mmCIF file of N, CA and C in Angstrom:
data_model
loop_
_atom_site.group_PDB
_atom_site.id
_atom_site.type_symbol
_atom_site.label_atom_id
_atom_site.label_comp_id
_atom_site.label_asym_id
_atom_site.label_seq_id
_atom_site.Cartn_x
_atom_site.Cartn_y
_atom_site.Cartn_z
ATOM 1 N N GLU C 198 94.919 105.120 102.844
ATOM 2 C CA GLU C 198 96.034 105.622 103.669
ATOM 3 C C GLU C 198 96.782 104.530 104.345
ATOM 4 N N VAL C 199 98.038 104.593 104.212
ATOM 5 C CA VAL C 199 98.943 103.649 104.811
ATOM 6 C C VAL C 199 98.997 103.902 106.260
ATOM 7 N N GLN C 200 98.789 102.867 107.128
ATOM 8 C CA GLN C 200 98.999 103.018 108.652
ATOM 9 C C GLN C 200 99.585 101.849 109.228
ATOM 10 N N LEU C 201 100.398 102.150 110.183
ATOM 11 C CA LEU C 201 101.002 101.170 111.077
ATOM 12 C C LEU C 201 100.777 101.630 112.413
ATOM 13 N N VAL C 202 100.049 100.764 113.234
ATOM 14 C CA VAL C 202 99.653 101.221 114.564
ATOM 15 C C VAL C 202 100.172 100.353 115.574
ATOM 16 N N GLU C 203 101.050 100.745 116.449
ATOM 17 C CA GLU C 203 101.707 100.054 117.524
ATOM 18 C C GLU C 203 100.731 100.077 118.751
ATOM 19 N N SER C 204 100.689 98.981 119.486
ATOM 20 C CA SER C 204 100.136 98.989 120.884
ATOM 21 C C SER C 204 100.794 97.917 121.691
ATOM 22 N N GLY C 205 100.440 97.939 122.938
ATOM 23 C CA GLY C 205 100.963 96.986 123.867
ATOM 24 C C GLY C 205 102.016 97.446 124.735
ATOM 25 N N GLY C 206 102.556 98.600 124.597
ATOM 26 C CA GLY C 206 103.591 99.192 125.415
ATOM 27 C C GLY C 206 103.026 99.399 126.829
ATOM 28 N N GLY C 207 103.994 99.650 127.730
ATOM 29 C CA GLY C 207 103.609 100.033 129.095
ATOM 30 C C GLY C 207 104.786 99.970 130.050
ATOM 31 N N LEU C 208 104.520 99.864 131.328
ATOM 32 C CA LEU C 208 105.460 99.786 132.398
ATOM 33 C C LEU C 208 105.452 98.338 132.943
ATOM 34 N N VAL C 209 106.644 97.837 133.096
ATOM 35 C CA VAL C 209 106.814 96.376 133.681
ATOM 36 C C VAL C 209 108.080 96.310 134.415
ATOM 37 N N GLN C 210 108.149 95.461 135.371
ATOM 38 C CA GLN C 210 109.258 95.232 136.189
ATOM 39 C C GLN C 210 110.279 94.387 135.328
ATOM 40 N N ALA C 211 111.552 94.470 135.700
ATOM 41 C CA ALA C 211 112.504 93.726 135.172
ATOM 42 C C ALA C 211 112.247 92.310 135.267
ATOM 43 N N GLY C 212 112.418 91.463 134.175
ATOM 44 C CA GLY C 212 112.092 89.988 134.260
ATOM 45 C C GLY C 212 110.782 89.777 133.724
ATOM 46 N N GLY C 213 109.865 90.835 133.533
ATOM 47 C CA GLY C 213 108.516 90.677 133.092
ATOM 48 C C GLY C 213 108.436 90.518 131.520
ATOM 49 N N SER C 214 107.161 90.513 131.117
ATOM 50 C CA SER C 214 106.957 90.385 129.620
ATOM 51 C C SER C 214 105.980 91.380 129.167
ATOM 52 N N LEU C 215 106.064 91.705 127.862
ATOM 53 C CA LEU C 215 105.101 92.460 127.182
ATOM 54 C C LEU C 215 104.971 91.864 125.810
ATOM 55 N N ARG C 216 103.877 92.116 125.094
ATOM 56 C CA ARG C 216 103.551 91.821 123.878
ATOM 57 C C ARG C 216 103.198 93.032 122.941
ATOM 58 N N LEU C 217 104.035 93.388 122.062
ATOM 59 C CA LEU C 217 103.647 94.562 121.234
ATOM 60 C C LEU C 217 102.929 94.138 119.942
ATOM 61 N N SER C 218 102.043 94.822 119.502
ATOM 62 C CA SER C 218 101.370 94.571 118.288
ATOM 63 C C SER C 218 101.450 95.729 117.304
ATOM 64 N N CYS C 219 101.644 95.324 116.052
ATOM 65 C CA CYS C 219 101.725 96.314 114.859
ATOM 66 C C CYS C 219 100.669 95.960 113.905
ATOM 67 N N ALA C 220 99.622 96.709 113.867
ATOM 68 C CA ALA C 220 98.428 96.518 112.954
ATOM 69 C C ALA C 220 98.659 97.389 111.718
ATOM 70 N N ALA C 221 98.646 96.748 110.534
ATOM 71 C CA ALA C 221 99.045 97.431 109.258
ATOM 72 C C ALA C 221 97.678 97.479 108.353
ATOM 73 N N SER C 222 97.611 98.653 107.680
ATOM 74 C CA SER C 222 96.432 98.767 106.736
ATOM 75 C C SER C 222 97.001 99.812 105.691
ATOM 76 N N GLY C 223 96.218 99.670 104.535
ATOM 77 C CA GLY C 223 96.475 100.629 103.514
ATOM 78 C C GLY C 223 97.534 100.272 102.466
ATOM 79 N N PHE C 224 98.138 99.090 102.643
ATOM 80 C CA PHE C 224 98.974 98.526 101.627
ATOM 81 C C PHE C 224 98.881 97.002 101.645
ATOM 82 N N THR C 225 99.597 96.420 100.649
ATOM 83 C CA THR C 225 99.465 94.997 100.507
ATOM 84 C C THR C 225 100.415 94.306 101.510
ATOM 85 N N PHE C 226 99.879 93.797 102.595
ATOM 86 C CA PHE C 226 100.703 93.377 103.756
ATOM 87 C C PHE C 226 101.600 92.296 103.339
ATOM 88 N N ASP C 227 101.148 91.341 102.425
ATOM 89 C CA ASP C 227 101.892 90.205 101.948
ATOM 90 C C ASP C 227 103.155 90.622 101.228
ATOM 91 N N ASP C 228 103.202 91.814 100.654
ATOM 92 C CA ASP C 228 104.296 92.241 99.901
ATOM 93 C C ASP C 228 105.468 92.798 100.644
ATOM 94 N N TYR C 229 105.266 92.941 101.967
ATOM 95 C CA TYR C 229 106.156 93.681 102.816
ATOM 96 C C TYR C 229 106.684 92.844 103.990
ATOM 97 N N ALA C 230 107.888 93.071 104.313
ATOM 98 C CA ALA C 230 108.603 92.575 105.703
ATOM 99 C C ALA C 230 108.291 93.719 106.712
ATOM 100 N N ILE C 231 108.124 93.271 107.957
ATOM 101 C CA ILE C 231 107.776 94.170 108.998
ATOM 102 C C ILE C 231 108.943 94.106 110.054
ATOM 103 N N GLY C 232 109.447 95.242 110.404
ATOM 104 C CA GLY C 232 110.590 95.266 111.374
ATOM 105 C C GLY C 232 110.203 96.085 112.579
ATOM 106 N N TRP C 233 110.784 95.742 113.715
ATOM 107 C CA TRP C 233 110.650 96.536 114.940
ATOM 108 C C TRP C 233 111.926 97.226 115.253
ATOM 109 N N PHE C 234 111.741 98.446 115.651
ATOM 110 C CA PHE C 234 112.961 99.300 115.970
ATOM 111 C C PHE C 234 112.760 99.840 117.445
ATOM 112 N N ARG C 235 113.766 100.421 117.971
ATOM 113 C CA ARG C 235 113.415 101.095 119.314
ATOM 114 C C ARG C 235 114.508 102.287 119.392
ATOM 115 N N GLN C 236 114.131 103.164 120.202
ATOM 116 C CA GLN C 236 114.982 104.346 120.534
ATOM 117 C C GLN C 236 114.756 104.813 121.896
ATOM 118 N N ALA C 237 115.964 104.771 122.517
ATOM 119 C CA ALA C 237 116.061 105.127 123.976
ATOM 120 C C ALA C 237 116.407 106.594 123.957
ATOM 121 N N PRO C 238 116.042 107.398 125.041
ATOM 122 C CA PRO C 238 116.458 108.801 125.120
ATOM 123 C C PRO C 238 117.988 109.017 124.955
ATOM 124 N N GLY C 239 118.450 109.884 124.084
ATOM 125 C CA GLY C 239 119.716 110.137 123.896
ATOM 126 C C GLY C 239 120.555 109.042 123.089
ATOM 127 N N LYS C 240 119.938 108.156 122.507
ATOM 128 C CA LYS C 240 120.500 106.981 121.816
ATOM 129 C C LYS C 240 119.936 107.043 120.390
ATOM 130 N N GLU C 241 120.763 106.347 119.461
ATOM 131 C CA GLU C 241 120.274 106.180 118.158
ATOM 132 C C GLU C 241 119.250 105.106 117.971
ATOM 133 N N ARG C 242 118.415 105.190 116.963
ATOM 134 C CA ARG C 242 117.499 104.227 116.722
ATOM 135 C C ARG C 242 118.169 102.795 116.520
ATOM 136 N N GLU C 243 117.666 101.793 117.014
ATOM 137 C CA GLU C 243 118.290 100.488 116.913
ATOM 138 C C GLU C 243 117.308 99.512 116.379
ATOM 139 N N GLY C 244 117.691 98.684 115.343
ATOM 140 C CA GLY C 244 116.876 97.644 114.757
ATOM 141 C C GLY C 244 116.750 96.426 115.738
ATOM 142 N N VAL C 245 115.536 96.007 116.067
ATOM 143 C CA VAL C 245 115.364 95.017 117.083
ATOM 144 C C VAL C 245 114.995 93.564 116.361
ATOM 145 N N SER C 246 114.224 93.598 115.440
ATOM 146 C CA SER C 246 113.742 92.375 114.853
ATOM 147 C C SER C 246 113.061 92.657 113.506
ATOM 148 N N CYS C 247 112.918 91.560 112.655
ATOM 149 C CA CYS C 247 112.267 91.791 111.394
ATOM 150 C C CYS C 247 111.813 90.346 111.014
ATOM 151 N N VAL C 248 110.510 90.432 110.369
ATOM 152 C CA VAL C 248 110.069 89.119 109.834
ATOM 153 C C VAL C 248 109.771 89.447 108.296
ATOM 154 N N SER C 249 110.328 88.434 107.510
ATOM 155 C CA SER C 249 110.227 88.513 106.102
ATOM 156 C C SER C 249 108.810 87.750 105.776
ATOM 157 N N ARG C 250 107.853 88.565 105.151
ATOM 158 C CA ARG C 250 106.577 88.026 104.824
ATOM 159 C C ARG C 250 106.739 86.977 103.754
ATOM 160 N N SER C 251 107.740 87.090 102.844
ATOM 161 C CA SER C 251 107.853 86.121 101.713
ATOM 162 C C SER C 251 108.180 84.788 102.069
ATOM 163 N N ASP C 252 109.142 84.642 103.048
ATOM 164 C CA ASP C 252 109.585 83.264 103.355
ATOM 165 C C ASP C 252 109.514 82.912 104.797
ATOM 166 N N GLY C 253 109.017 83.969 105.621
ATOM 167 C CA GLY C 253 108.863 83.721 107.092
ATOM 168 C C GLY C 253 110.234 83.852 107.853
ATOM 169 N N SER C 254 111.318 84.225 107.163
ATOM 170 C CA SER C 254 112.569 84.479 107.935
ATOM 171 C C SER C 254 112.390 85.445 108.928
ATOM 172 N N THR C 255 113.229 85.222 110.103
ATOM 173 C CA THR C 255 113.094 86.262 111.170
ATOM 174 C C THR C 255 114.505 86.577 111.522
ATOM 175 N N TYR C 256 114.766 87.740 111.998
ATOM 176 C CA TYR C 256 116.081 88.326 112.327
ATOM 177 C C TYR C 256 116.012 89.014 113.620
ATOM 178 N N TYR C 257 116.962 88.953 114.421
ATOM 179 C CA TYR C 257 116.974 89.514 115.817
ATOM 180 C C TYR C 257 118.300 90.224 116.025
ATOM 181 N N ALA C 258 118.249 91.313 116.707
ATOM 182 C CA ALA C 258 119.556 91.953 117.220
ATOM 183 C C ALA C 258 120.087 91.058 118.300
ATOM 184 N N ASP C 259 121.455 91.062 118.398
ATOM 185 C CA ASP C 259 122.065 90.273 119.383
ATOM 186 C C ASP C 259 121.554 90.523 120.784
ATOM 187 N N SER C 260 121.161 91.763 121.073
ATOM 188 C CA SER C 260 120.800 92.206 122.301
ATOM 189 C C SER C 260 119.416 91.677 122.844
ATOM 190 N N VAL C 261 118.661 91.091 121.854
ATOM 191 C CA VAL C 261 117.353 90.602 122.264
ATOM 192 C C VAL C 261 117.210 89.090 121.916
ATOM 193 N N LYS C 262 118.267 88.511 121.215
ATOM 194 C CA LYS C 262 118.001 87.052 120.892
ATOM 195 C C LYS C 262 117.849 86.190 122.070
ATOM 196 N N GLY C 263 116.823 85.270 121.893
ATOM 197 C CA GLY C 263 116.533 84.408 123.022
ATOM 198 C C GLY C 263 115.576 84.953 124.064
ATOM 199 N N ARG C 264 115.268 86.287 123.912
ATOM 200 C CA ARG C 264 114.212 86.917 124.741
ATOM 201 C C ARG C 264 113.021 87.430 124.117
ATOM 202 N N PHE C 265 113.248 87.830 122.822
ATOM 203 C CA PHE C 265 112.111 88.420 121.996
ATOM 204 C C PHE C 265 111.892 87.410 120.886
ATOM 205 N N THR C 266 110.603 87.504 120.511
ATOM 206 C CA THR C 266 110.081 86.601 119.363
ATOM 207 C C THR C 266 109.095 87.343 118.466
ATOM 208 N N ILE C 267 109.328 87.462 117.355
ATOM 209 C CA ILE C 267 108.662 88.142 116.337
ATOM 210 C C ILE C 267 107.567 87.092 115.593
ATOM 211 N N SER C 268 106.437 87.489 115.302
ATOM 212 C CA SER C 268 105.374 86.590 114.664
ATOM 213 C C SER C 268 104.324 87.479 113.948
ATOM 214 N N SER C 269 103.753 86.854 112.996
ATOM 215 C CA SER C 269 102.722 87.607 112.261
ATOM 216 C C SER C 269 101.406 86.833 112.201
ATOM 217 N N ASP C 270 100.262 87.465 112.091
ATOM 218 C CA ASP C 270 98.995 87.004 111.841
ATOM 219 C C ASP C 270 98.494 87.496 110.517
ATOM 220 N N ASN C 271 98.531 86.670 109.663
ATOM 221 C CA ASN C 271 98.141 87.120 108.242
ATOM 222 C C ASN C 271 96.687 87.533 108.144
ATOM 223 N N ALA C 272 95.863 86.842 108.801
ATOM 224 C CA ALA C 272 94.479 87.133 108.678
ATOM 225 C C ALA C 272 94.101 88.496 109.325
ATOM 226 N N LYS C 273 94.942 89.073 110.288
ATOM 227 C CA LYS C 273 94.709 90.274 110.948
ATOM 228 C C LYS C 273 95.815 91.370 110.556
ATOM 229 N N ASN C 274 96.500 91.064 109.450
ATOM 230 C CA ASN C 274 97.570 92.074 109.034
ATOM 231 C C ASN C 274 98.260 92.665 110.280
ATOM 232 N N THR C 275 98.754 91.817 111.125
ATOM 233 C CA THR C 275 99.236 92.326 112.390
ATOM 234 C C THR C 275 100.590 91.400 112.685
ATOM 235 N N VAL C 276 101.537 92.156 113.078
ATOM 236 C CA VAL C 276 102.923 91.524 113.547
ATOM 237 C C VAL C 276 102.968 91.719 114.966
ATOM 238 N N TYR C 277 103.497 90.888 115.717
ATOM 239 C CA TYR C 277 103.657 90.985 117.166
ATOM 240 C C TYR C 277 105.154 90.769 117.582
ATOM 241 N N LEU C 278 105.455 91.504 118.649
ATOM 242 C CA LEU C 278 106.841 91.228 119.207
ATOM 243 C C LEU C 278 106.580 90.788 120.672
ATOM 244 N N GLN C 279 106.798 89.606 120.940
ATOM 245 C CA GLN C 279 106.739 89.070 122.342
ATOM 246 C C GLN C 279 108.098 89.342 122.976
ATOM 247 N N MET C 280 108.007 90.065 124.112
ATOM 248 C CA MET C 280 109.281 90.426 124.729
ATOM 249 C C MET C 280 109.324 89.758 126.165
ATOM 250 N N ASN C 281 110.097 88.844 126.430
ATOM 251 C CA ASN C 281 110.250 88.198 127.725
ATOM 252 C C ASN C 281 111.620 88.640 128.400
ATOM 253 N N SER C 282 111.745 88.241 129.689
ATOM 254 C CA SER C 282 112.959 88.599 130.442
ATOM 255 C C SER C 282 113.328 89.949 130.233
ATOM 256 N N LEU C 283 112.449 90.894 130.357
ATOM 257 C CA LEU C 283 112.827 92.347 130.006
ATOM 258 C C LEU C 283 113.805 92.913 130.969
ATOM 259 N N LYS C 284 114.584 93.786 130.540
ATOM 260 C CA LYS C 284 115.709 94.364 131.324
ATOM 261 C C LYS C 284 115.483 95.853 131.231
ATOM 262 N N PRO C 285 116.031 96.634 132.193
ATOM 263 C CA PRO C 285 115.852 98.175 132.228
ATOM 264 C C PRO C 285 116.362 98.667 130.896
ATOM 265 N N GLU C 286 117.550 98.040 130.358
ATOM 266 C CA GLU C 286 118.019 98.630 129.142
ATOM 267 C C GLU C 286 117.167 98.466 127.873
ATOM 268 N N ASP C 287 116.070 97.639 128.130
ATOM 269 C CA ASP C 287 115.079 97.596 126.876
ATOM 270 C C ASP C 287 114.124 98.766 126.893
ATOM 271 N N THR C 288 114.161 99.596 127.916
ATOM 272 C CA THR C 288 113.481 100.723 127.967
ATOM 273 C C THR C 288 113.647 101.717 126.667
ATOM 274 N N ALA C 289 112.549 102.007 125.985
ATOM 275 C CA ALA C 289 112.591 102.760 124.669
ATOM 276 C C ALA C 289 111.329 102.952 124.155
ATOM 277 N N VAL C 290 111.183 103.843 123.185
ATOM 278 C CA VAL C 290 109.995 103.796 122.239
ATOM 279 C C VAL C 290 110.203 102.858 121.284
ATOM 280 N N TYR C 291 109.285 101.993 120.965
ATOM 281 C CA TYR C 291 109.328 100.857 120.022
ATOM 282 C C TYR C 291 108.465 101.303 118.798
ATOM 283 N N TYR C 292 108.979 101.113 117.687
ATOM 284 C CA TYR C 292 108.451 101.397 116.347
ATOM 285 C C TYR C 292 108.383 100.110 115.535
ATOM 286 N N CYS C 293 107.231 100.033 114.793
ATOM 287 C CA CYS C 293 107.156 99.023 113.652
ATOM 288 C C CYS C 293 107.274 99.799 112.385
ATOM 289 N N ALA C 294 107.810 99.177 111.421
ATOM 290 C CA ALA C 294 107.968 99.695 110.014
ATOM 291 C C ALA C 294 107.983 98.597 108.947
ATOM 292 N N ALA C 295 107.569 99.146 107.760
ATOM 293 C CA ALA C 295 107.281 98.117 106.682
ATOM 294 C C ALA C 295 108.406 98.493 105.622
ATOM 295 N N THR C 296 108.888 97.330 105.121
ATOM 296 C CA THR C 296 110.014 97.337 104.004
ATOM 297 C C THR C 296 109.738 96.279 103.019
ATOM 298 N N ARG C 297 110.333 96.352 101.915
ATOM 299 C CA ARG C 297 110.239 95.265 100.849
ATOM 300 C C ARG C 297 111.163 94.145 101.314
ATOM 301 N N SER C 298 112.195 94.537 102.036
ATOM 302 C CA SER C 298 113.188 93.478 102.480
ATOM 303 C C SER C 298 113.774 93.973 103.809
ATOM 304 N N CYS C 299 114.039 93.038 104.719
ATOM 305 C CA CYS C 299 114.404 93.412 106.104
ATOM 306 C C CYS C 299 115.678 94.372 106.143
ATOM 307 N N PHE C 300 116.608 94.153 105.211
ATOM 308 C CA PHE C 300 117.782 94.979 105.354
ATOM 309 C C PHE C 300 117.876 96.065 104.357
ATOM 310 N N ASN C 301 116.690 96.494 103.856
ATOM 311 C CA ASN C 301 116.608 97.583 102.878
ATOM 312 C C ASN C 301 115.985 98.785 103.563
ATOM 313 N N LYS C 302 115.701 99.825 102.794
ATOM 314 C CA LYS C 302 115.047 101.008 103.354
ATOM 315 C C LYS C 302 113.660 100.751 103.749
ATOM 316 N N TYR C 303 113.274 101.325 104.880
ATOM 317 C CA TYR C 303 111.845 101.078 105.361
ATOM 318 C C TYR C 303 110.920 102.200 104.840
ATOM 319 N N ASP C 304 109.807 101.828 104.259
ATOM 320 C CA ASP C 304 108.912 102.864 103.572
ATOM 321 C C ASP C 304 107.922 103.322 104.490
ATOM 322 N N TYR C 305 107.324 102.736 105.416
ATOM 323 C CA TYR C 305 106.369 103.215 106.242
ATOM 324 C C TYR C 305 106.640 102.866 107.746
ATOM 325 N N TRP C 306 106.285 103.867 108.521
ATOM 326 C CA TRP C 306 106.562 103.770 109.990
ATOM 327 C C TRP C 306 105.295 104.028 110.801
ATOM 328 N N GLY C 307 105.280 103.429 111.949
ATOM 329 C CA GLY C 307 104.208 103.676 112.938
ATOM 330 C C GLY C 307 104.701 104.870 113.852
ATOM 331 N N GLN C 308 103.847 105.249 114.819
ATOM 332 C CA GLN C 308 104.058 106.347 115.607
ATOM 333 C C GLN C 308 104.855 105.947 116.899
ATOM 334 N N GLY C 309 104.895 104.731 117.172
ATOM 335 C CA GLY C 309 105.696 104.232 118.307
ATOM 336 C C GLY C 309 104.833 104.060 119.596
ATOM 337 N N THR C 310 105.348 103.174 120.481
ATOM 338 C CA THR C 310 104.752 102.838 121.754
ATOM 339 C C THR C 310 105.880 102.779 122.783
ATOM 340 N N GLN C 311 105.596 103.321 124.039
ATOM 341 C CA GLN C 311 106.672 103.312 125.014
ATOM 342 C C GLN C 311 106.649 102.100 125.752
ATOM 343 N N VAL C 312 107.911 101.633 125.943
ATOM 344 C CA VAL C 312 108.157 100.492 126.848
ATOM 345 C C VAL C 312 108.983 100.926 127.929
ATOM 346 N N THR C 313 108.683 100.721 129.182
ATOM 347 C CA THR C 313 109.506 101.207 130.327
ATOM 348 C C THR C 313 109.661 99.948 131.176
ATOM 349 N N VAL C 314 110.935 99.610 131.450
ATOM 350 C CA VAL C 314 111.198 98.469 132.451
ATOM 351 C C VAL C 314 111.878 98.936 133.638
ATOM 352 N N SER C 315 111.218 98.804 134.676
ATOM 353 C CA SER C 315 111.775 99.332 135.981
ATOM 354 C C SER C 315 112.668 98.173 136.655
ATOM 355 N N SER C 316 113.679 98.743 137.369
ATOM 356 C CA SER C 316 114.620 97.734 138.004
ATOM 357 C C SER C 316 114.231 97.319 139.429
#
């Protein structure tokens, strides 16, 4: 069974940090890129970041560049999203998802983890 399980969300003050984790199982981790998305209430889902497992390339939305860092631990089949200098506008449910290529259709999705940044 394919599973993507996010963790690490929570409530943090503006300027603070959180690290989200995405633990993958049930598929060949090395064959997939992993992306992070977020969706705030009343807004469309937004792509945040992606890491290509094939060559290690990383991509970031302009809104998080310089503040968020994506990384992967191959031994643990886990991808992380380190979020620093958080802003209230970062408040959203964050999802990780797996795809063959960062800018293609995503095949598998996690259930999401809530991130709330207070001002």
